[in-house]
Each structure stands twice: as structure tokens, then as C-alpha cells.
Amino acid sequence: MNGYLELGLFLPSTKGGLVMARNLPSEREATWGLNKEVVLAAEASGMEFALSQVKWRGYGGESGHWDGAQESFTLMAGLAAVTSKIKLIASVAVRTINPAVAAKMAATIDDIADGRFALNIVAGWNKFEYAQMGLWSDDDYYLNRYDYADEYLTILRRLWTEDGVTFDGKYFKLEDCRSNPKPKAPLKIVSAGQSEGALAFVARHSDYSFIGRMNDSAKQLGELARKIAGLAADQGRSVTSYTLLNVVAGRTHEEAEARKAKYMADRDEVAIEEWLRVSGFDKNRADYQTLPPETTTFMSVPYIVGSHEKIAAHLDSLAQYGVGGVALCFPDFEKDVPDFIANVLPRMASRQNAMIRT
Ligand SMILES: Cc1cc2nc3c(=O)[nH]c(=O)nc-3n(C[C@H](O)[C@H](O)[C@H](O)COP(=O)(O)O)c2cc1C
């Protein structure tokens, strides 16, 4: 297989991005200005999409990691107005917005974007984001989160296509509910997650699925992508698998490694401890296991450190194994995005026809 690899940005809409360290450029508060600048650059280079995450609470420490996060729908509405080709993906935390409200917000942004809008469904894993606003009092929500998301998406789809929706579910009740305007075409649905519930949800509802744990090889990702495609095919559907990648690049291998060494030296231990605590890795627990420092500094997300050539080769190998696309994140978006466009993109065999396709 020698496929084409779609590329997009995992936007700098959260303070600190995917590196939990002090003294980073991304430690500055996330701004509209930076998000607009990098999305326009990505669009001009032929990249296909941009995704912003939804985050309601961060981890403190000196870096204030994720303490600030732009709201995903409003950010994407702004970006929809200033772009013309790139697909825009907002994230909805299903616990926070009634589906009838989200249906109309999404249809409105899709109108602004002229059909370029898609929705990332976030079932929610982090109780402390939602409990602070009184939206997670039931302790079994985590176990049922994909049932809840399933009902939510069933409602969204019906509101996008039907005139008056009556629905009597376990979590939602609608009575002749109206939602206009409707999107001109069905909105694409994106989701992430590899738990059993997440995979069942992906097979039933998603068009794009984000997969990948930190040390997964391109081959393992390809195998998982095929497994997901098979689960979707059983339901008469097709799903393309993407992955997330944090890119630490340098002109040489040594330069990139020096960047990584600095992040490791500047690890924000306080923010990391809080992130681990709310993720179920409380160090006071008897079964607490220490994680490798790279895992925590880079938030357990796949990352690559290396020269432009090494990064281009890795992305090409993802395409060869059947991964459909990659959402790119960087420690310093302002400098790293132009650097990636100038020095990595032209080296990628899996992007040779990018401008012709867009
Ligand atoms: C590309 C990508 C985007 C994500 N966006 C969000 C987000 O906006 N908000 C959030 O709380 N979690 C987000 N997540 C986490 C997933 O929604 C999911 O909770 C996580 O992968 C755990 O999966 P699980 O539910 O199968 O355990 C994202 C993950 C990926 C890979």
C-alpha cells in the first residue's frame, strides 16, 4: 500500500499544547491570532483539516498547562469565516451541551464554512472538568459514556435531517423538536478512543477515527486501522483512521534531540502530578506505577523527535501501513508550522499530489 496521507493541525487552542514543560512558547495564553495564522498557513500549503479540542480545566503548575483553552465551536466559527478550503473540526463535550443546541450550532458553522465543518464527539474521560460545573454527579457516567454519546449522535443526525423529532431515550427526551437550518450534506463525524465502547461507537457512527498510543509502531496502527475498518464494514459503513503526532523537528537529529532534552529538563512536575491524579494515576494509590518521564512530559501522545528527513519518512510509513491522516501538533506552532511546511512537506512521498487534490 502506498497511500496518500491527509494532514491537519491539532490547533494551539490550549495553553501548553502536548508538552508538559515550563518555558515553552506554547505556555503563552492561546490566542485567536495564532490559531488564525497557523490555519491560514496550513490551508495555503494544501493541508486538509484543523481540529480544536474542548477543554474545561487545566493542570496548574508553573506552566499553567491547559489552564487556558479557547472554546472550540466559537473558535471554529471564526476560522470558518476567514478560510475557504480547509476542513474545520470542532469538538463537542457531549456532557456539556444539549444535542438540540449542538445540532444548530454545528449547522450554523457549516453554513459559514460552506460545507467544510465536521464534529469531533468527546464522550469525556476527565470527571474533574465536568464535576466543577455540576455535570458529572453520577459516578457510573464513565462506564456509560459511549451509550450516552450514542444517543446524543442519534439525536444530532435526526435533527439534521428530520422536521420534528420526538425521542424518548435513557438520557434525552425530545418532543416534536425542530432544528433549522439543516446542513446541506450530512456532517462528517470524528471521534477518538480505543476502549471497547469507543470502538463500537466508531463503527456505528464515525467517519474518521483517531487512534494511537504513544509507542505504537506504524505497523500496529495500520493493523488497528484495518480492524476498525472491518468493524465498520460489518455495519455497512466505512471509517478512515487517523492519528495524532506531536512533532519536535530540527535541521539535524542533534538539534531536535537538544529541543527534547530541554523539554525534559523543564518538565512541569506540579502540572504532571495533577494530570496523573485526575487521570487515575494518583501516587497515593497502592497500585501506583511510575511512568517513564517521556510518557508524562509528552502527555502519553505519540511524538517524534528528529530531522526533517526522519519526520517525512515516518509520516510516509504511516501512509504505507494504511493510516489515512495525521493531526500534527508542535511545541512552538509559530515557528514549527512554517518550518514543517518548508522542510518536511516537500520531502514526503505521501503528499506528492497534495495541491492537485485540494
Ligand atoms: C485527536 C484527538 C482529539 C481529542 N479531543 C479531545 C477533546 O477535545 N477533549 C477531550 O476531553 N478529549 C479529547 N480526546 C480524548 C478522546 O476523546 C478519548 O477520551 C480518549 O482518546 C480516551 O478514549 P477512551 O474513551 O476510549 O478511553 C481527543 C483525542 C484525540 C486523539
CSV table of C-alpha atoms and ligand atoms in Angstrom, one decimal:
chain,number,residue,atom,x,y,z
A,1,MET,CA,0.0,0.0,0.0
A,2,ASN,CA,1.4,3.4,-0.9
A,3,GLY,CA,-1.4,5.8,0.1
A,4,TYR,CA,-1.9,9.5,0.3
A,5,LEU,CA,-1.7,10.9,3.8
A,6,GLU,CA,-4.1,13.7,4.8
A,7,LEU,CA,-2.6,16.3,7.1
A,8,GLY,CA,-4.1,18.7,9.5
A,9,LEU,CA,-3.3,20.7,12.6
A,10,PHE,CA,-4.2,19.8,16.2
A,11,LEU,CA,-4.6,23.5,16.9
A,12,PRO,CA,-2.8,25.6,19.6
A,13,SER,CA,-6.1,26.3,21.2
A,14,THR,CA,-5.0,25.1,24.6
A,15,LYS,CA,-2.2,26.7,26.6
A,16,GLY,CA,0.8,24.4,26.6
A,17,GLY,CA,-0.2,22.0,23.8
A,18,LEU,CA,1.1,18.5,24.2
A,19,VAL,CA,4.3,19.2,26.1
A,20,MET,CA,4.1,19.5,29.9
A,21,ALA,CA,7.1,21.7,30.5
A,22,ARG,CA,7.9,25.2,31.6
A,23,ASN,CA,9.5,27.9,29.4
A,24,LEU,CA,7.7,26.9,26.2
A,25,PRO,CA,6.4,29.4,23.7
A,26,SER,CA,3.1,27.5,23.9
A,27,GLU,CA,2.9,28.4,27.6
A,28,ARG,CA,1.5,31.7,26.5
A,29,GLU,CA,-2.3,32.0,26.6
A,30,ALA,CA,-3.9,30.5,23.4
A,31,THR,CA,-5.0,33.3,21.1
A,32,TRP,CA,-7.2,33.8,18.1
A,33,GLY,CA,-4.3,35.5,16.3
A,34,LEU,CA,-2.0,32.5,16.5
A,35,ASN,CA,-4.8,30.0,15.6
A,36,LYS,CA,-5.8,32.1,12.6
A,37,GLU,CA,-2.2,32.5,11.4
A,38,VAL,CA,-1.3,28.8,11.5
A,39,VAL,CA,-4.6,27.7,9.9
A,40,LEU,CA,-4.1,30.1,7.0
A,41,ALA,CA,-0.6,28.8,6.6
A,42,ALA,CA,-1.8,25.2,6.7
A,43,GLU,CA,-4.5,25.9,4.2
A,44,ALA,CA,-2.1,27.6,1.8
A,45,SER,CA,0.2,24.6,2.0
A,46,GLY,CA,-2.6,22.2,1.0
A,47,MET,CA,-3.2,20.6,4.4
A,48,GLU,CA,-6.7,19.2,4.6
A,49,PHE,CA,-8.0,19.9,8.2
A,50,ALA,CA,-7.7,21.7,11.5
A,51,LEU,CA,-9.1,20.3,14.8
A,52,SER,CA,-9.6,22.2,18.1
A,53,GLN,CA,-10.1,20.3,21.3
A,54,VAL,CA,-12.6,21.1,24.0
A,55,LYS,CA,-11.0,21.6,27.5
A,56,TRP,CA,-12.6,23.0,30.6
A,57,ARG,CA,-9.9,22.7,33.2
A,58,GLY,CA,-6.1,22.5,33.3
A,59,TYR,CA,-3.4,21.2,35.5
A,60,GLY,CA,-1.8,24.3,37.1
A,61,GLY,CA,1.9,24.3,37.9
A,62,GLU,CA,4.3,27.0,36.8
A,63,SER,CA,3.3,26.4,33.1
A,64,GLY,CA,-0.4,26.5,33.9
A,65,HIS,CA,-0.8,23.6,31.4
A,66,TRP,CA,-4.2,23.7,29.7
A,67,ASP,CA,-5.4,26.2,32.3
A,68,GLY,CA,-6.5,28.3,29.3
A,69,ALA,CA,-8.4,26.9,26.3
A,70,GLN,CA,-10.3,28.6,23.6
A,71,GLU,CA,-13.9,27.4,23.3
A,72,SER,CA,-14.0,25.0,20.3
A,73,PHE,CA,-17.2,26.0,18.5
A,74,THR,CA,-16.7,29.7,18.6
A,75,LEU,CA,-13.0,29.4,17.6
A,76,MET,CA,-14.0,27.2,14.5
A,77,ALA,CA,-16.8,29.7,13.6
A,78,GLY,CA,-14.2,32.4,13.4
A,79,LEU,CA,-11.9,30.2,11.4
A,80,ALA,CA,-14.7,29.3,9.1
A,81,ALA,CA,-15.2,32.9,8.2
A,82,VAL,CA,-11.5,33.5,7.2
A,83,THR,CA,-10.7,30.3,5.4
A,84,SER,CA,-12.1,28.8,2.1
A,85,LYS,CA,-10.7,25.3,1.6
A,86,ILE,CA,-9.6,23.6,4.8
A,87,LYS,CA,-11.9,21.4,6.7
A,88,LEU,CA,-12.7,22.5,10.3
A,89,ILE,CA,-13.4,20.2,13.1
A,90,ALA,CA,-14.8,21.4,16.4
A,91,SER,CA,-15.0,19.2,19.5
A,92,VAL,CA,-18.2,18.8,21.4
A,93,ALA,CA,-18.1,17.5,25.0
A,94,VAL,CA,-21.4,15.7,24.9
A,95,ARG,CA,-22.0,16.2,28.7
A,96,THR,CA,-22.0,20.0,28.4
A,97,ILE,CA,-24.3,20.9,25.5
A,98,ASN,CA,-27.9,19.7,24.9
A,99,PRO,CA,-27.9,17.9,21.5
A,100,ALA,CA,-30.6,20.2,20.1
A,101,VAL,CA,-28.3,23.2,20.8
A,102,ALA,CA,-25.2,21.5,19.4
A,103,ALA,CA,-27.2,20.5,16.2
A,104,LYS,CA,-28.0,24.1,15.5
A,105,MET,CA,-24.5,25.4,16.4
A,106,ALA,CA,-23.0,22.8,14.0
A,107,ALA,CA,-25.4,23.6,11.2
A,108,THR,CA,-24.6,27.3,11.6
A,109,ILE,CA,-20.9,26.9,11.4
A,110,ASP,CA,-21.3,24.5,8.5
A,111,ASP,CA,-23.2,27.3,6.7
A,112,ILE,CA,-20.4,29.8,7.5
A,113,ALA,CA,-17.8,27.2,6.3
A,114,ASP,CA,-19.9,26.3,3.2
A,115,GLY,CA,-19.9,22.6,4.0
A,116,ARG,CA,-16.3,22.3,5.4
A,117,PHE,CA,-17.4,21.7,9.0
A,118,ALA,CA,-17.1,18.4,11.0
A,119,LEU,CA,-17.7,17.4,14.6
A,120,ASN,CA,-15.4,15.5,17.0
A,121,ILE,CA,-17.5,13.7,19.6
A,122,VAL,CA,-15.9,13.8,23.0
A,123,ALA,CA,-17.6,11.3,25.4
A,124,GLY,CA,-15.5,12.8,28.2
A,125,TRP,CA,-13.0,11.0,30.4
A,126,ASN,CA,-12.0,13.6,32.9
A,127,LYS,CA,-14.5,13.9,35.7
A,128,PHE,CA,-12.9,17.0,37.2
A,129,GLU,CA,-13.6,19.1,34.0
A,130,TYR,CA,-17.3,18.4,34.3
A,131,ALA,CA,-17.9,17.9,38.1
A,132,GLN,CA,-16.7,21.6,38.6
A,133,MET,CA,-19.8,22.7,36.7
A,134,GLY,CA,-22.2,20.2,38.3
A,135,LEU,CA,-22.3,18.0,35.1
A,136,TRP,CA,-20.9,14.7,36.5
A,137,SER,CA,-22.5,13.8,39.7
A,138,ASP,CA,-23.4,10.2,38.6
A,139,ASP,CA,-20.3,8.1,39.2
A,140,ASP,CA,-21.2,5.5,36.6
A,141,TYR,CA,-21.2,8.1,33.8
A,142,TYR,CA,-17.6,7.0,32.8
A,143,LEU,CA,-18.9,3.4,32.2
A,144,ASN,CA,-21.9,4.5,30.2
A,145,ARG,CA,-20.2,7.4,28.3
A,146,TYR,CA,-20.4,5.8,24.9
A,147,ASP,CA,-24.1,4.8,25.4
A,148,TYR,CA,-24.7,8.4,26.2
A,149,ALA,CA,-22.7,9.6,23.2
A,150,ASP,CA,-24.6,7.0,21.0
A,151,GLU,CA,-28.0,8.5,22.0
A,152,TYR,CA,-26.5,12.0,21.5
A,153,LEU,CA,-25.4,11.3,18.0
A,154,THR,CA,-28.6,9.5,17.0
A,155,ILE,CA,-30.4,12.7,18.0
A,156,LEU,CA,-28.0,15.0,16.1
A,157,ARG,CA,-28.4,13.0,12.9
A,158,ARG,CA,-32.2,13.1,13.2
A,159,LEU,CA,-32.3,16.8,13.9
A,160,TRP,CA,-30.1,17.4,10.9
A,161,THR,CA,-32.4,15.5,8.6
A,162,GLU,CA,-36.0,15.4,10.0
A,163,ASP,CA,-38.6,18.1,10.6
A,164,GLY,CA,-39.9,17.4,14.0
A,165,VAL,CA,-38.1,14.9,16.3
A,166,THR,CA,-39.7,13.1,19.1
A,167,PHE,CA,-37.3,10.9,21.1
A,168,ASP,CA,-37.7,9.0,24.3
A,169,GLY,CA,-34.3,7.8,25.3
A,170,LYS,CA,-32.5,6.9,28.5
A,171,TYR,CA,-30.7,10.3,28.7
A,172,PHE,CA,-32.7,12.6,26.4
A,173,LYS,CA,-36.3,13.4,25.7
A,174,LEU,CA,-37.4,15.4,22.8
A,175,GLU,CA,-40.9,16.4,21.9
A,176,ASP,CA,-41.5,17.5,18.3
A,177,CYS,CA,-38.1,19.2,18.4
A,178,ARG,CA,-37.3,21.5,15.4
A,179,SER,CA,-33.9,22.4,14.1
A,180,ASN,CA,-33.3,24.6,11.1
A,181,PRO,CA,-31.3,25.4,9.2
A,182,LYS,CA,-30.1,21.9,8.3
A,183,PRO,CA,-26.7,21.2,7.0
A,184,LYS,CA,-26.7,20.8,3.2
A,185,ALA,CA,-24.9,17.5,3.4
A,186,PRO,CA,-24.5,15.1,6.4
A,187,LEU,CA,-21.8,16.4,8.6
A,188,LYS,CA,-18.7,14.2,9.0
A,189,ILE,CA,-18.3,12.7,12.4
A,190,VAL,CA,-14.9,12.3,14.1
A,191,SER,CA,-14.1,10.5,17.3
A,192,ALA,CA,-11.1,9.2,19.2
A,193,GLY,CA,-10.6,6.4,21.7
A,194,GLN,CA,-9.6,2.8,21.7
A,195,SER,CA,-11.6,1.4,24.5
A,196,GLU,CA,-14.2,-1.3,23.6
A,197,GLY,CA,-17.1,1.2,23.9
A,198,ALA,CA,-15.2,3.7,21.8
A,199,LEU,CA,-14.6,1.2,19.0
A,200,ALA,CA,-18.3,0.2,19.0
A,201,PHE,CA,-19.2,3.9,18.8
A,202,VAL,CA,-16.7,4.5,15.9
A,203,ALA,CA,-18.1,1.5,13.9
A,204,ARG,CA,-21.6,2.7,14.3
A,205,HIS,CA,-21.3,6.5,13.9
A,206,SER,CA,-17.8,7.9,13.0
A,207,ASP,CA,-16.4,8.7,9.6
A,208,TYR,CA,-12.9,9.4,11.0
A,209,SER,CA,-11.4,7.7,14.0
A,210,PHE,CA,-8.3,8.9,15.8
A,211,ILE,CA,-6.2,6.0,17.0
A,212,GLY,CA,-2.7,5.5,18.5
A,213,ARG,CA,-0.9,5.2,21.8
A,214,MET,CA,2.5,6.6,22.5
A,215,ASN,CA,4.7,3.8,21.4
A,216,ASP,CA,2.6,2.2,18.7
A,217,SER,CA,4.5,1.4,15.5
A,218,ALA,CA,3.2,2.4,12.1
A,219,LYS,CA,2.6,-1.3,11.5
A,220,GLN,CA,0.5,-1.6,14.7
A,221,LEU,CA,-1.5,1.5,13.8
A,222,GLY,CA,-2.1,0.0,10.3
A,223,GLU,CA,-3.4,-3.2,11.9
A,224,LEU,CA,-5.8,-1.3,14.2
A,225,ALA,CA,-7.0,0.8,11.3
A,226,ARG,CA,-7.9,-2.4,9.4
A,227,LYS,CA,-9.6,-3.8,12.5
A,228,ILE,CA,-11.7,-0.6,12.8
A,229,ALA,CA,-12.5,-0.7,9.1
A,230,GLY,CA,-13.7,-4.3,9.5
A,231,LEU,CA,-15.9,-3.4,12.4
A,232,ALA,CA,-17.5,-0.6,10.4
A,233,ALA,CA,-17.9,-2.8,7.3
A,234,ASP,CA,-19.9,-5.2,9.5
A,235,GLN,CA,-22.4,-2.3,9.9
A,236,GLY,CA,-22.3,-1.4,6.2
A,237,ARG,CA,-20.2,1.7,6.9
A,238,SER,CA,-16.7,2.9,6.2
A,239,VAL,CA,-14.3,4.6,8.7
A,240,THR,CA,-10.9,6.1,8.0
A,241,SER,CA,-8.3,6.0,10.8
A,242,TYR,CA,-6.1,9.0,11.6
A,243,THR,CA,-3.5,9.5,14.2
A,244,LEU,CA,-2.2,12.4,16.3
A,245,LEU,CA,1.5,13.2,16.3
A,246,ASN,CA,3.5,15.8,18.2
A,247,VAL,CA,6.4,16.8,16.1
A,248,VAL,CA,9.8,18.0,17.5
A,249,ALA,CA,11.9,18.8,14.5
A,250,GLY,CA,15.4,20.1,13.9
A,251,ARG,CA,17.7,20.7,10.9
A,252,THR,CA,19.7,17.8,12.3
A,253,HIS,CA,19.0,14.9,14.6
A,254,GLU,CA,21.2,16.6,17.3
A,255,GLU,CA,19.3,19.8,17.1
A,256,ALA,CA,15.9,18.0,17.5
A,257,GLU,CA,17.3,15.9,20.4
A,258,ALA,CA,18.5,19.1,22.1
A,259,ARG,CA,15.0,20.5,21.9
A,260,LYS,CA,13.6,17.4,23.5
A,261,ALA,CA,16.3,17.5,26.2
A,262,LYS,CA,15.3,21.0,27.1
A,263,TYR,CA,11.6,20.0,27.5
A,264,MET,CA,12.7,17.1,29.7
A,265,ALA,CA,14.8,19.3,31.8
A,266,ASP,CA,12.0,21.8,32.2
A,267,ARG,CA,9.2,19.2,33.0
A,268,ASP,CA,6.5,20.8,35.0
A,269,GLU,CA,6.3,18.3,37.8
A,270,VAL,CA,3.4,20.0,39.5
A,271,ALA,CA,1.2,20.0,36.4
A,272,ILE,CA,2.2,16.5,35.6
A,273,GLU,CA,1.3,15.2,39.1
A,274,GLU,CA,-2.1,16.9,38.8
A,275,TRP,CA,-2.7,15.5,35.3
A,276,LEU,CA,-1.8,12.0,36.6
A,277,ARG,CA,-4.0,12.4,39.6
A,278,VAL,CA,-7.1,13.2,37.6
A,279,SER,CA,-6.3,10.5,35.1
A,280,GLY,CA,-6.4,7.8,37.8
A,281,PHE,CA,-2.7,7.6,38.5
A,282,ASP,CA,-2.8,9.0,42.0
A,283,LYS,CA,0.6,8.5,43.5
A,284,ASN,CA,-1.0,7.8,46.9
A,285,ARG,CA,-2.7,4.6,45.5
A,286,ALA,CA,-1.1,1.3,46.5
A,287,ASP,CA,-1.0,0.1,42.8
A,288,TYR,CA,0.7,3.4,41.6
A,289,GLN,CA,3.2,2.7,39.0
A,290,THR,CA,5.8,5.3,37.9
A,291,LEU,CA,5.5,6.1,34.2
A,292,PRO,CA,8.6,6.9,32.1
A,293,PRO,CA,9.4,10.6,32.1
A,294,GLU,CA,8.9,10.8,28.3
A,295,THR,CA,5.4,9.5,28.7
A,296,THR,CA,4.4,12.1,31.1
A,297,THR,CA,6.3,15.1,29.5
A,298,PHE,CA,4.7,14.3,26.2
A,299,MET,CA,1.2,13.5,27.7
A,300,SER,CA,1.2,9.9,26.5
A,301,VAL,CA,0.6,11.1,23.0
A,302,PRO,CA,2.6,9.7,20.0
A,303,TYR,CA,5.6,12.1,19.3
A,304,ILE,CA,8.6,12.1,17.0
A,305,VAL,CA,11.9,13.8,17.5
A,306,GLY,CA,14.2,14.2,14.6
A,307,SER,CA,15.5,15.8,11.4
A,308,HIS,CA,13.1,16.9,8.7
A,309,GLU,CA,14.1,13.7,6.7
A,310,LYS,CA,13.3,11.4,9.6
A,311,ILE,CA,9.9,13.0,10.2
A,312,ALA,CA,9.0,12.9,6.5
A,313,ALA,CA,10.0,9.2,6.4
A,314,HIS,CA,7.9,8.4,9.5
A,315,LEU,CA,4.8,10.1,8.0
A,316,ASP,CA,5.3,8.2,4.7
A,317,SER,CA,5.5,4.9,6.6
A,318,LEU,CA,2.2,5.7,8.4
A,319,ALA,CA,0.6,6.2,5.0
A,320,GLN,CA,2.2,2.9,3.7
A,321,TYR,CA,0.6,1.0,6.6
A,322,GLY,CA,-2.8,2.4,5.9
A,323,VAL,CA,-3.2,5.3,8.3
A,324,GLY,CA,-5.4,7.8,6.4
A,325,GLY,CA,-4.3,11.1,8.0
A,326,VAL,CA,-2.3,12.8,10.8
A,327,ALA,CA,-3.2,15.7,13.1
A,328,LEU,CA,0.0,17.5,13.7
A,329,CYS,CA,0.9,19.3,17.0
A,330,PHE,CA,4.1,21.3,17.7
A,331,PRO,CA,5.7,22.7,20.8
A,332,ASP,CA,6.2,26.1,19.1
A,333,PHE,CA,3.4,26.5,16.4
A,334,GLU,CA,4.5,30.0,15.4
A,335,LYS,CA,7.9,28.7,14.2
A,336,ASP,CA,7.3,25.0,13.8
A,337,VAL,CA,4.4,25.2,11.3
A,338,PRO,CA,6.3,27.3,8.7
A,339,ASP,CA,9.3,25.1,9.3
A,340,PHE,CA,7.2,21.9,8.7
A,341,ILE,CA,5.7,23.4,5.5
A,342,ALA,CA,9.1,24.4,4.1
A,343,ASN,CA,11.2,21.4,5.1
A,344,VAL,CA,9.1,18.3,5.8
A,345,LEU,CA,6.1,18.5,3.4
A,346,PRO,CA,8.3,18.7,0.2
A,347,ARG,CA,10.2,15.5,1.4
A,348,MET,CA,7.0,13.4,1.8
A,349,ALA,CA,6.2,10.9,-1.0
A,350,SER,CA,2.7,10.5,0.5
A,351,ARG,CA,2.0,14.2,-0.2
A,352,GLN,CA,3.3,14.5,-3.8
A,353,ASN,CA,-0.2,15.3,-5.2
A,354,ALA,CA,-1.4,17.4,-2.4
A,355,MET,CA,-2.0,20.7,-4.2
A,356,ILE,CA,-3.7,18.9,-7.2
A,357,ARG,CA,-6.1,17.2,-4.8
A,358,THR,CA,-7.2,20.3,-2.9
B,1,LIG,C1,-7.2,13.8,18.0
B,1,LIG,C2,-7.9,13.7,19.4
B,1,LIG,C3,-8.7,14.7,19.8
B,1,LIG,C4,-9.3,14.6,21.1
B,1,LIG,N1,-10.0,15.7,21.5
B,1,LIG,C5,-10.5,15.7,22.8
B,1,LIG,C6,-11.1,16.8,23.3
B,1,LIG,O1,-11.4,17.8,22.6
B,1,LIG,N2,-11.5,16.8,24.6
B,1,LIG,C7,-11.3,15.7,25.4
B,1,LIG,O2,-11.6,15.8,26.6
B,1,LIG,N3,-10.7,14.6,25.0
B,1,LIG,C8,-10.3,14.6,23.7
B,1,LIG,N4,-9.6,13.5,23.2
B,1,LIG,C9,-9.6,12.2,24.0
B,1,LIG,C10,-10.6,11.2,23.4
B,1,LIG,O3,-11.9,11.8,23.2
B,1,LIG,C11,-10.8,10.0,24.3
B,1,LIG,O4,-11.4,10.3,25.5
B,1,LIG,C12,-9.5,9.3,24.6
B,1,LIG,O5,-8.9,9.0,23.5
B,1,LIG,C13,-9.8,8.1,25.5
B,1,LIG,O6,-10.5,7.2,24.8
B,1,LIG,P1,-11.5,6.2,25.5
B,1,LIG,O7,-12.8,6.9,25.8
B,1,LIG,O8,-11.7,5.1,24.5
B,1,LIG,O9,-10.9,5.7,26.8
B,1,LIG,C14,-9.0,13.5,21.9
B,1,LIG,C15,-8.2,12.5,21.5
B,1,LIG,C16,-7.6,12.6,20.2
B,1,LIG,C17,-6.6,11.5,19.8
